[in-house]
Structures are given as C-alpha cells and as structure tokens.
Amino acid sequence: MTRILVPSGALGLDYDKTALERGISMTPDLIAIDGGSTDSGPSYLGCGVSKYARSSTKVEWKGLIEAARIAGCPLVIGTAGTCGTDGMVDWLVDITRECLEELGWTARVATLKSGQDPLEVSQRFASGQVSALDGAPELDRKTIEDCTNIVALAGAEQIQQAIETEAEIIIAGRTTDTATIAALPLMRDEHAGGAWHGAKIAECGALCATNPQSGVLMVEFDTAGFTVHPLADDARATPQTVLAHMLYENSDPFILHEPGGHLDVTGATYEALDEVRVRVEGSRWVASDRYTVKLEGARVAGCQTLLMATIRDPRYVENAQAWIRDIGHRHAAKVEGRMGLAPEAWRCDLRLVGIDSTLGKLETRPGSPTEIGVLCTITAANQDTANEIGKLMNPYLLHHPLTSEEEQPTFSFPFSPAEIDRGPVHEFCLHHVMTLSDPMDAFRLDVINA
Amino acid sequence: MPEVGEVCEKVRSKNAGPFWLTIDIFCGSERAFARLSAGLSTKRVAEALGTDPKAIRRFDIKDLNVIKISLPRPVVQGHPGDRDMHGAAWASVVAELVVD
C-alpha cells in the first residue's frame, strides 16, 4: 500500500493543522501539494509570478517541511508559484532556504524545471512535434516566439526521476495537477488506473469531501484501487462527493488526459467503507503510443489603462446604455482625429457595472439600480498610447451630456488621476501538446543541499 | 414553467483550462434529473450562451443526477474581451432558463 497525504488544494490556501498531524501519525509515504493553476488567468504565467502571498506560502511551506521531517517521507510540490516557471521554482527554493535556516536544519532538495525556450518550441512546431488540442487558438512560429513564458506540464515519469534522487524536498515547476500524487503509487506498481484516478480526486485536497475548506486528505493506493480518507474532524467523503469531483474544472468527467496516456473512469465503482472513507475500484489507465506533454504559454497582448466613474443621477442611470454608446462613438472619432490611430490598433471596452458588465449581450435581466459603475478598459500596443487614449476618454466620463440642450453634467470619479495604468496584459496562446522521445527531454532535474 | 435553478439544487460554472468552460447542473434528485434531462435541450443552452450547439459537449450522468455541459470559451480566458476570468457567471445564464 502507498499512502499519499495531501494537505490542501494549493499551497497558499492554508490547511487544518490538527488534521495534518493526524495524517502524519498515519505514516504517509509522501506528502504532495499543488502550487498552482491557470485558473486566475494568463498574467501569472506571462509575468512568471505567484498568485498567493509570499508570506502565506512561507508559513504553510515551513509547516509542511516540518511535517515531512516528522513523518520521515518526501515532500513534493508541483507547479511551484502558481505558474510553475523556472523563476518560480527558484523563488520557492529561496523560501525553502529561509525556512530551513529558521528551523536550523539542512535538507537535500531536488528541483524539476519545466520552462521551455520559445525558440526551441517554435522549431519543434515547425518539425511537426507540436499539435493542437480541441479548442486551441491559431498558432504560428511568431506567436510561439513572442511568448514571455512557456512551460510544459510534467507527468508522473519526471516526478519519479525526482523521487529517485532521494531528496527530502522536491520542488517542481509546472506539472499536471495529478502527477505529484500518482508518481509514487505508479513506481510501486499499485493499480495504474487507481493511481491516476485517486490523484485526480485528491488534487484539490478535501474538495472531494464535505467541509471542502478543511484541506487535508489521505489517499491509500493499492494493487486494486484506492481509498479516500478526509482527515478533518467534520469532513466526510461519500461516493457522491468523490464521484462529483471528477466534474470539477474538467470538460469530460470520465476521461482525463495525462502524459503517456489517459485515465478512463467509466467503469469505476464507488463504495462507502464507513461514514468517512470511500473505496474506488475499476478505473482504467490506457497507455498511448506517443509520449506527449501539454504546453502552456502566454504573450503580451498589449497594455491597458482603466478609468472608473460612477453615475448617480437617475436620468443618466436610466439612459446609461445610450449614454455610453454615444461616448464610445465620439471617443473613437477623437482618437482617430487627434492621434491618427487606426481603429484596429486599440480597443475600448465600456462596461456598466450594475447593468450587464458580467454577461454583456447574454444578460437577460439588466437591473434598474440606484447607481452604476462605468468601467472603461483601454487596450493598446503600449502603455503611453493606452494612457493617451484614456486621457481622451476622461472628459466624456466626467461631463458628457445626454442631450446638447442641457447644462453640463458632472459625474463621480473615485480617483485622481482618473487613468489607472495596468501595465502589460497577457494572453494564453498555447493549447497544444508536444511529442517527446524521452519524458526527460523537455525537463531539467537538479539536486542541491539547502 | 419553472426555471432550471428552481428545479435543481445548484448550478456551477468554472473554467476547464483557459480555453474551455464547464457548467455542472446538480439536480439533487432522480426526479429533477429526469425533468431537466428531458426539459432542457442542448440547443436552448447553446442559444443562451451564444454558442453553436455542435460545439457543446453534454453529459447526462444518471448516477450523480448531474448534467454537465462543456463548451469552448467564446472568449479565451484573460483576453481583453473576457468579462469573467473564472467563468463564474455562466451558471446564472443556465439557472435562469425556463424548463420546457
């Protein structure tokens, strides 16, 4: 049997300390935690930064370093620092050094880097080794080469190589959500379908149980399947909660693609062992002919300037749609006239917060609020241009009248200056897989003493 | 006729990666599942979401009393035209559809 302790869905979201202690006392073979996701948008990958606060990351990571030392097992993190770039692996290595220094300890630390050289990916694309997944955007060599960061998602094989170094702490760049959990059970010849399925169920910690915020979960893998065991006092797994987790952030609830094959859970059975634990068997791993890793990449899509105004005058609130439509036309003409800028070189999104800013055209229930926030987002090739376009917008949001006959109105600005420069904005441009002849081809493993 | 949100327990929408959205309708009972499975057509969902019905992948999962609807994101996550980074509000569009 192989026991994997998962403290929470992500480092930075905190975990239940009592439950973690309970997990340690159950002699886990490995502690695995995820450090990231693309869910908060392309900026984190584009800039190579963490979504979670360094202070939270450090406190929680230190707690896990201590837990792993007490349990006498390796500690593995996948997708360090939200996006899993090489820089974020180094960032977490620095944090690890600080934690160890404060504890008065030293440790053997393995790093697995997933960052890809855009030029190399571009060459692989040209030679047919990069292929599109369903729903992928158009891709060409320039788009790849424009990426500020590209990462490949490591699978179980690369994590297994890291485990074989016998490091106490493994800090991995981008991995699949499941790889850090599935790697050891697979190394030990536990049931392959069970290893991947259990990993998918556990990747968000106790999200597959009641009291999902409690985080801590033990998964016991064996040669027939796996058992899910949430460890917080009031957390229970039921066949329903476990099965339901296959739906989570997954376009297909039965199939999960991983490097080297896919998991098929159509034949899985879920059985309550008691009030807390669920037993799962019957999932199937289907190996593929090619070994592919998924790529994620982001490039700069321009720079943005924001303006925000609020309108409270009931007549303007009532006619807000017509008002911003008029403003949009007048402002566009002014940008062309004053700046000589072609319409395709920039964009301005005027959204009415309180009316339909979330859904736009899909909104069927526009409200009749007391006040409306007008959020103006300008995107252009560079910051100076976006700011200049924002300055051309400013007088309209401050004073534009609904009709030419009325006295000049004034609207409310919460800030001065009204233009807020957001800096570069990024866009995801890869939804592709890259074929590798050896799983370690695109990854780099190192061991340091920290 | 009731709305989807009045028949089921909960509707949740999330990103499934930056290029896909997924909407889970938790029906809560066999009866509600049968009602929605028959009374909520993929075509209606596609119209409400402003997408092509052929692009939608739908799973009516009887064991869970869940209907799952996945679609390519009409606007890629984080694009300047994206209004909803985490895809949170698409659930409301489905929850407010009237059941046939």
GROMACS .gro file of N, CA and C in nm, chain A residues 38-42 51 134-137 239-241 243-244 246-254 294 296 301 304 347 349-352 356-365 377 379 425-431, chain B residues 3 12 14-22 24 26 28 47-51 57 59 61 63-66 68-72 74 76-90 92-93 95-97:
model
  312
   38THR      N    1  -0.392   2.749  -1.390
   38THR     CA    2  -0.408   2.860  -1.485
   38THR      C    3  -0.535   2.937  -1.455
   39ASP      N    4  -0.606   2.898  -1.350
   39ASP     CA    5  -0.742   2.945  -1.331
   39ASP      C    6  -0.755   3.095  -1.305
   40SER      N    7  -0.647   3.158  -1.263
   40SER     CA    8  -0.658   3.301  -1.236
   40SER      C    9  -0.613   3.386  -1.354
   41GLY      N   10  -0.592   3.322  -1.467
   41GLY     CA   11  -0.565   3.399  -1.587
   41GLY      C   12  -0.421   3.400  -1.631
   42PRO      N   13  -0.396   3.459  -1.748
   42PRO     CA   14  -0.265   3.447  -1.813
   42PRO      C   15  -0.154   3.533  -1.754
   51LYS      N   16   0.042   3.385  -0.755
   51LYS     CA   17  -0.087   3.445  -0.720
   51LYS      C   18  -0.097   3.464  -0.568
  134ASP      N   19  -0.826   2.022  -2.886
  134ASP     CA   20  -0.959   2.072  -2.919
  134ASP      C   21  -0.980   2.211  -2.857
  135GLY      N   22  -1.019   2.306  -2.940
  135GLY     CA   23  -1.045   2.441  -2.889
  135GLY      C   24  -0.922   2.531  -2.887
  136ALA      N   25  -0.811   2.483  -2.948
  136ALA     CA   26  -0.688   2.561  -2.946
  136ALA      C   27  -0.697   2.681  -3.039
  137PRO      N   28  -0.627   2.790  -3.004
  137PRO     CA   29  -0.623   2.905  -3.095
  137PRO      C   30  -0.529   2.877  -3.213
  239PRO      N   31  -1.960   0.841  -0.159
  239PRO     CA   32  -1.948   0.809  -0.302
  239PRO      C   33  -1.988   0.928  -0.389
  240GLN      N   34  -2.091   0.998  -0.345
  240GLN     CA   35  -2.139   1.115  -0.420
  240GLN      C   36  -2.035   1.227  -0.427
  241THR      N   37  -1.973   1.261  -0.312
  241THR     CA   38  -1.877   1.372  -0.312
  241THR      C   39  -1.752   1.335  -0.391
  243LEU      N   40  -1.729   1.102  -0.645
  243LEU     CA   41  -1.764   1.096  -0.787
  243LEU      C   42  -1.779   1.236  -0.845
  244ALA      N   43  -1.842   1.322  -0.767
  244ALA     CA   44  -1.869   1.458  -0.816
  244ALA      C   45  -1.740   1.534  -0.845
  246MET      N   46  -1.488   1.441  -1.007
  246MET     CA   47  -1.442   1.421  -1.145
  246MET      C   48  -1.499   1.529  -1.238
  247LEU      N   49  -1.605   1.596  -1.192
  247LEU     CA   50  -1.665   1.702  -1.273
  247LEU      C   51  -1.584   1.830  -1.267
  248TYR      N   52  -1.507   1.845  -1.161
  248TYR     CA   53  -1.452   1.975  -1.125
  248TYR      C   54  -1.346   2.024  -1.224
  249GLU      N   55  -1.372   2.138  -1.281
  249GLU     CA   56  -1.277   2.202  -1.375
  249GLU      C   57  -1.228   2.105  -1.481
  250ASN      N   58  -1.318   2.017  -1.525
  250ASN     CA   59  -1.283   1.911  -1.618
  250ASN      C   60  -1.391   1.910  -1.726
  251SER      N   61  -1.351   1.919  -1.854
  251SER     CA   62  -1.455   1.927  -1.956
  251SER      C   63  -1.521   1.790  -1.978
  252ASP      N   64  -1.447   1.683  -1.953
  252ASP     CA   65  -1.503   1.548  -1.966
  252ASP      C   66  -1.492   1.477  -1.831
  253PRO      N   67  -1.605   1.436  -1.770
  253PRO     CA   68  -1.599   1.379  -1.635
  253PRO      C   69  -1.549   1.235  -1.629
  254PHE      N   70  -1.526   1.173  -1.745
  254PHE     CA   71  -1.486   1.032  -1.746
  254PHE      C   72  -1.345   1.008  -1.798
  294LYS      N   73   0.164   1.851  -2.236
  294LYS     CA   74   0.087   1.970  -2.272
  294LYS      C   75   0.174   2.094  -2.252
  296GLU      N   76   0.183   2.523  -2.201
  296GLU     CA   77   0.111   2.646  -2.171
  296GLU      C   78   0.204   2.762  -2.202
  301ALA      N   79  -0.035   4.094  -2.476
  301ALA     CA   80  -0.142   4.125  -2.571
  301ALA      C   81  -0.162   4.276  -2.582
  304GLN      N   82  -0.276   4.815  -2.083
  304GLN     CA   83  -0.410   4.867  -2.054
  304GLN      C   84  -0.407   4.991  -1.964
  347ARG      N   85  -0.840   4.910  -2.854
  347ARG     CA   86  -0.980   4.882  -2.824
  347ARG      C   87  -1.021   4.946  -2.693
  349ASP      N   88  -1.330   4.907  -2.406
  349ASP     CA   89  -1.449   4.837  -2.356
  349ASP      C   90  -1.512   4.922  -2.247
  350LEU      N   91  -1.636   4.965  -2.272
  350LEU     CA   92  -1.711   5.041  -2.172
  350LEU      C   93  -1.816   4.949  -2.113
  351ARG      N   94  -1.805   4.919  -1.986
  351ARG     CA   95  -1.898   4.825  -1.923
  351ARG      C   96  -1.972   4.891  -1.808
  352LEU      N   97  -2.100   4.860  -1.798
  352LEU     CA   98  -2.185   4.921  -1.695
  352LEU      C   99  -2.200   4.824  -1.577
  356ASP      N  100  -2.500   4.516  -1.681
  356ASP     CA  101  -2.470   4.392  -1.754
  356ASP      C  102  -2.320   4.371  -1.773
  357SER      N  103  -2.240   4.423  -1.681
  357SER     CA  104  -2.094   4.418  -1.703
  357SER      C  105  -2.040   4.275  -1.702
  358THR      N  106  -2.106   4.184  -1.633
  358THR     CA  107  -2.054   4.048  -1.624
  358THR      C  108  -2.085   3.966  -1.749
  359LEU      N  109  -2.208   3.979  -1.799
  359LEU     CA  110  -2.251   3.891  -1.908
  359LEU      C  111  -2.264   3.961  -2.043
  360GLY      N  112  -2.267   4.093  -2.045
  360GLY     CA  113  -2.280   4.163  -2.173
  360GLY      C  114  -2.408   4.125  -2.245
  361LYS      N  115  -2.394   4.087  -2.373
  361LYS     CA  116  -2.511   4.057  -2.457
  361LYS      C  117  -2.591   3.939  -2.405
  362LEU      N  118  -2.528   3.853  -2.326
  362LEU     CA  119  -2.600   3.734  -2.277
  362LEU      C  120  -2.693   3.767  -2.160
  363GLU      N  121  -2.681   3.888  -2.107
  363GLU     CA  122  -2.765   3.925  -1.991
  363GLU      C  123  -2.912   3.937  -2.033
  364THR      N  124  -2.998   3.866  -1.959
  364THR     CA  125  -3.141   3.877  -1.988
  364THR      C  126  -3.214   3.955  -1.879
  365ARG      N  127  -3.145   3.989  -1.774
  365ARG     CA  128  -3.209   4.062  -1.664
  365ARG      C  129  -3.132   4.188  -1.625
  377THR      N  130  -1.209   5.012  -2.007
  377THR     CA  131  -1.081   4.944  -2.022
  377THR      C  132  -1.026   4.971  -2.161
  379THR      N  133  -0.718   4.909  -2.428
  379THR     CA  134  -0.604   4.823  -2.458
  379THR      C  135  -0.537   4.875  -2.585
  425VAL      N  136  -0.077   4.343  -2.041
  425VAL     CA  137  -0.172   4.234  -2.019
  425VAL      C  138  -0.130   4.118  -2.109
  426HIS      N  139  -0.154   3.999  -2.060
  426HIS     CA  140  -0.108   3.881  -2.133
  426HIS      C  141  -0.225   3.802  -2.188
  427GLU      N  142  -0.196   3.716  -2.284
  427GLU     CA  143  -0.298   3.623  -2.333
  427GLU      C  144  -0.237   3.484  -2.344
  428PHE      N  145  -0.319   3.384  -2.315
  428PHE     CA  146  -0.277   3.245  -2.335
  428PHE      C  147  -0.275   3.219  -2.485
  429CYS      N  148  -0.170   3.158  -2.534
  429CYS     CA  149  -0.172   3.129  -2.677
  429CYS      C  150  -0.141   2.983  -2.711
  430LEU      N  151  -0.124   2.899  -2.613
  430LEU     CA  152  -0.099   2.758  -2.643
  430LEU      C  153  -0.203   2.669  -2.576
  431HIS      N  154  -0.263   2.583  -2.656
  431HIS     CA  155  -0.347   2.476  -2.602
  431HIS      C  156  -0.308   2.355  -2.687
  453GLU      N  157  -3.786   2.776  -1.367
  453GLU     CA  158  -3.652   2.793  -1.422
  453GLU      C  159  -3.564   2.676  -1.377
  462ARG      N  160  -2.325   2.527  -1.121
  462ARG     CA  161  -2.189   2.579  -1.101
  462ARG      C  162  -2.121   2.594  -1.236
  464LYS      N  163  -1.734   2.684  -1.419
  464LYS     CA  164  -1.591   2.702  -1.393
  464LYS      C  165  -1.517   2.696  -1.527
  465ASN      N  166  -1.397   2.747  -1.528
  465ASN     CA  167  -1.308   2.720  -1.640
  465ASN      C  168  -1.267   2.574  -1.633
  466ALA      N  169  -1.247   2.512  -1.751
  466ALA     CA  170  -1.178   2.383  -1.755
  466ALA      C  171  -1.055   2.410  -1.840
  467GLY      N  172  -0.957   2.476  -1.780
  467GLY     CA  173  -0.843   2.528  -1.856
  467GLY      C  174  -0.884   2.660  -1.921
  468PRO      N  175  -0.787   2.732  -1.979
  468PRO     CA  176  -0.815   2.866  -2.033
  468PRO      C  177  -0.905   2.868  -2.156
  469PHE      N  178  -0.924   2.752  -2.221
  469PHE     CA  179  -0.995   2.751  -2.348
  469PHE      C  180  -1.132   2.685  -2.341
  470TRP      N  181  -1.168   2.632  -2.226
  470TRP     CA  182  -1.298   2.565  -2.212
  470TRP      C  183  -1.370   2.614  -2.087
  471LEU      N  184  -1.504   2.607  -2.097
  471LEU     CA  185  -1.589   2.635  -1.982
  471LEU      C  186  -1.666   2.508  -1.951
  472THR      N  187  -1.698   2.486  -1.825
  472THR     CA  188  -1.782   2.372  -1.794
  472THR      C  189  -1.887   2.413  -1.690
  474ASP      N  190  -2.191   2.267  -1.445
  474ASP     CA  191  -2.246   2.147  -1.383
  474ASP      C  192  -2.382   2.180  -1.321
  476PHE      N  193  -2.635   2.039  -1.078
  476PHE     CA  194  -2.658   1.937  -0.974
  476PHE      C  195  -2.808   1.930  -0.949
  478GLY      N  196  -2.994   1.697  -0.781
  478GLY     CA  197  -3.029   1.670  -0.642
  478GLY      C  198  -3.126   1.554  -0.623
  497GLU      N  199  -2.811   2.854  -2.736
  497GLU     CA  200  -2.863   2.987  -2.770
  497GLU      C  201  -2.837   3.086  -2.657
  498ALA      N  202  -2.865   3.041  -2.535
  498ALA     CA  203  -2.849   3.130  -2.420
  498ALA      C  204  -2.702   3.167  -2.398
  499LEU      N  205  -2.612   3.074  -2.432
  499LEU     CA  206  -2.470   3.100  -2.411
  499LEU      C  207  -2.405   3.164  -2.534
  500GLY      N  208  -2.485   3.183  -2.639
  500GLY     CA  209  -2.433   3.247  -2.760
  500GLY      C  210  -2.331   3.162  -2.832
  501THR      N  211  -2.353   3.031  -2.833
  501THR     CA  212  -2.256   2.943  -2.899
  501THR      C  213  -2.328   2.843  -2.989
  507ARG      N  214  -2.038   1.991  -2.553
  507ARG     CA  215  -2.030   1.850  -2.511
  507ARG      C  216  -2.116   1.837  -2.387
  509PHE      N  217  -2.304   1.584  -2.094
  509PHE     CA  218  -2.304   1.455  -2.025
  509PHE      C  219  -2.422   1.453  -1.928
  511ILE      N  220  -2.548   1.255  -1.648
  511ILE     CA  221  -2.491   1.150  -1.564
  511ILE      C  222  -2.594   1.107  -1.460
  513ASP      N  223  -2.611   0.847  -1.257
  513ASP     CA  224  -2.560   0.803  -1.126
  513ASP      C  225  -2.545   0.919  -1.027
  514LEU      N  226  -2.518   1.036  -1.081
  514LEU     CA  227  -2.493   1.153  -0.995
  514LEU      C  228  -2.609   1.251  -0.994
  515ASN      N  229  -2.708   1.226  -1.080
  515ASN     CA  230  -2.813   1.325  -1.103
  515ASN      C  231  -2.753   1.461  -1.141
  516VAL      N  232  -2.658   1.453  -1.232
  516VAL     CA  233  -2.588   1.574  -1.277
  516VAL      C  234  -2.595   1.584  -1.428
  518LYS      N  235  -2.382   1.777  -1.712
  518LYS     CA  236  -2.259   1.856  -1.732
  518LYS      C  237  -2.255   1.907  -1.875
  519ILE      N  238  -2.228   2.036  -1.890
  519ILE     CA  239  -2.223   2.098  -2.022
  519ILE      C  240  -2.089   2.167  -2.037
  520SER      N  241  -2.011   2.124  -2.137
  520SER     CA  242  -1.880   2.185  -2.160
  520SER      C  243  -1.878   2.248  -2.298
  521LEU      N  244  -1.811   2.360  -2.309
  521LEU     CA  245  -1.804   2.429  -2.438
  521LEU      C  246  -1.673   2.507  -2.449
  522PRO      N  247  -1.624   2.522  -2.572
  522PRO     CA  248  -1.507   2.609  -2.588
  522PRO      C  249  -1.545   2.750  -2.543
  524PRO      N  250  -1.625   3.112  -2.547
  524PRO     CA  251  -1.649   3.206  -2.657
  524PRO      C  252  -1.540   3.314  -2.663
  526VAL      N  253  -1.151   3.363  -2.507
  526VAL     CA  254  -1.047   3.294  -2.431
  526VAL      C  255  -1.020   3.368  -2.300
  527GLN      N  256  -0.998   3.290  -2.195
  527GLN     CA  257  -0.976   3.346  -2.062
  527GLN      C  258  -0.866   3.452  -2.065
  528GLY      N  259  -0.896   3.569  -2.011
  528GLY     CA  260  -0.794   3.673  -1.999
  528GLY      C  261  -0.780   3.762  -2.120
  529HIS      N  262  -0.848   3.729  -2.230
  529HIS     CA  263  -0.849   3.817  -2.348
  529HIS      C  264  -0.914   3.949  -2.306
  530PRO      N  265  -0.872   4.063  -2.367
  530PRO     CA  266  -0.933   4.190  -2.326
  530PRO      C  267  -1.087   4.188  -2.333
  531GLY      N  268  -1.142   4.104  -2.417
  531GLY     CA  269  -1.288   4.097  -2.425
  531GLY      C  270  -1.351   4.003  -2.324
  532ASP      N  271  -1.270   3.935  -2.243
  532ASP     CA  272  -1.324   3.843  -2.142
  532ASP      C  273  -1.374   3.923  -2.023
  533ARG      N  274  -1.500   3.900  -1.987
  533ARG     CA  275  -1.560   3.973  -1.875
  533ARG      C  276  -1.553   3.897  -1.744
  534ASP      N  277  -1.517   3.770  -1.751
  534ASP     CA  278  -1.537   3.683  -1.634
  534ASP      C  279  -1.421   3.581  -1.630
  535MET      N  280  -1.313   3.622  -1.567
  535MET     CA  281  -1.187   3.546  -1.568
  535MET      C  282  -1.203   3.400  -1.525
  536HIS      N  283  -1.287   3.376  -1.425
  536HIS     CA  284  -1.302   3.240  -1.373
  536HIS      C  285  -1.427   3.169  -1.427
  537GLY      N  286  -1.498   3.235  -1.517
  537GLY     CA  287  -1.618   3.173  -1.574
  537GLY      C  288  -1.730   3.154  -1.474
  538ALA      N  289  -1.734   3.240  -1.372
  538ALA     CA  290  -1.826   3.219  -1.260
  538ALA      C  291  -1.973   3.243  -1.294
  539ALA      N  292  -2.001   3.336  -1.386
  539ALA     CA  293  -2.139   3.383  -1.404
  539ALA      C  294  -2.219   3.305  -1.508
  540TRP      N  295  -2.151   3.216  -1.581
  540TRP     CA  296  -2.223   3.140  -1.684
  540TRP      C  297  -2.329   3.051  -1.620
  542SER      N  298  -2.536   3.134  -1.396
  542SER     CA  299  -2.662   3.208  -1.383
  542SER      C  300  -2.741   3.205  -1.513
  543VAL      N  301  -2.671   3.211  -1.626
  543VAL     CA  302  -2.741   3.209  -1.755
  543VAL      C  303  -2.822   3.080  -1.768
  545ALA      N  304  -2.906   2.873  -1.509
  545ALA     CA  305  -3.002   2.863  -1.398
  545ALA      C  306  -3.130   2.940  -1.428
  546GLU      N  307  -3.120   3.044  -1.509
  546GLU     CA  308  -3.237   3.129  -1.535
  546GLU      C  309  -3.315   3.090  -1.661
  547LEU      N  310  -3.274   2.981  -1.725
  547LEU     CA  311  -3.351   2.932  -1.841
  547LEU      C  312  -3.480   2.866  -1.794
   0.00000   0.00000   0.00000
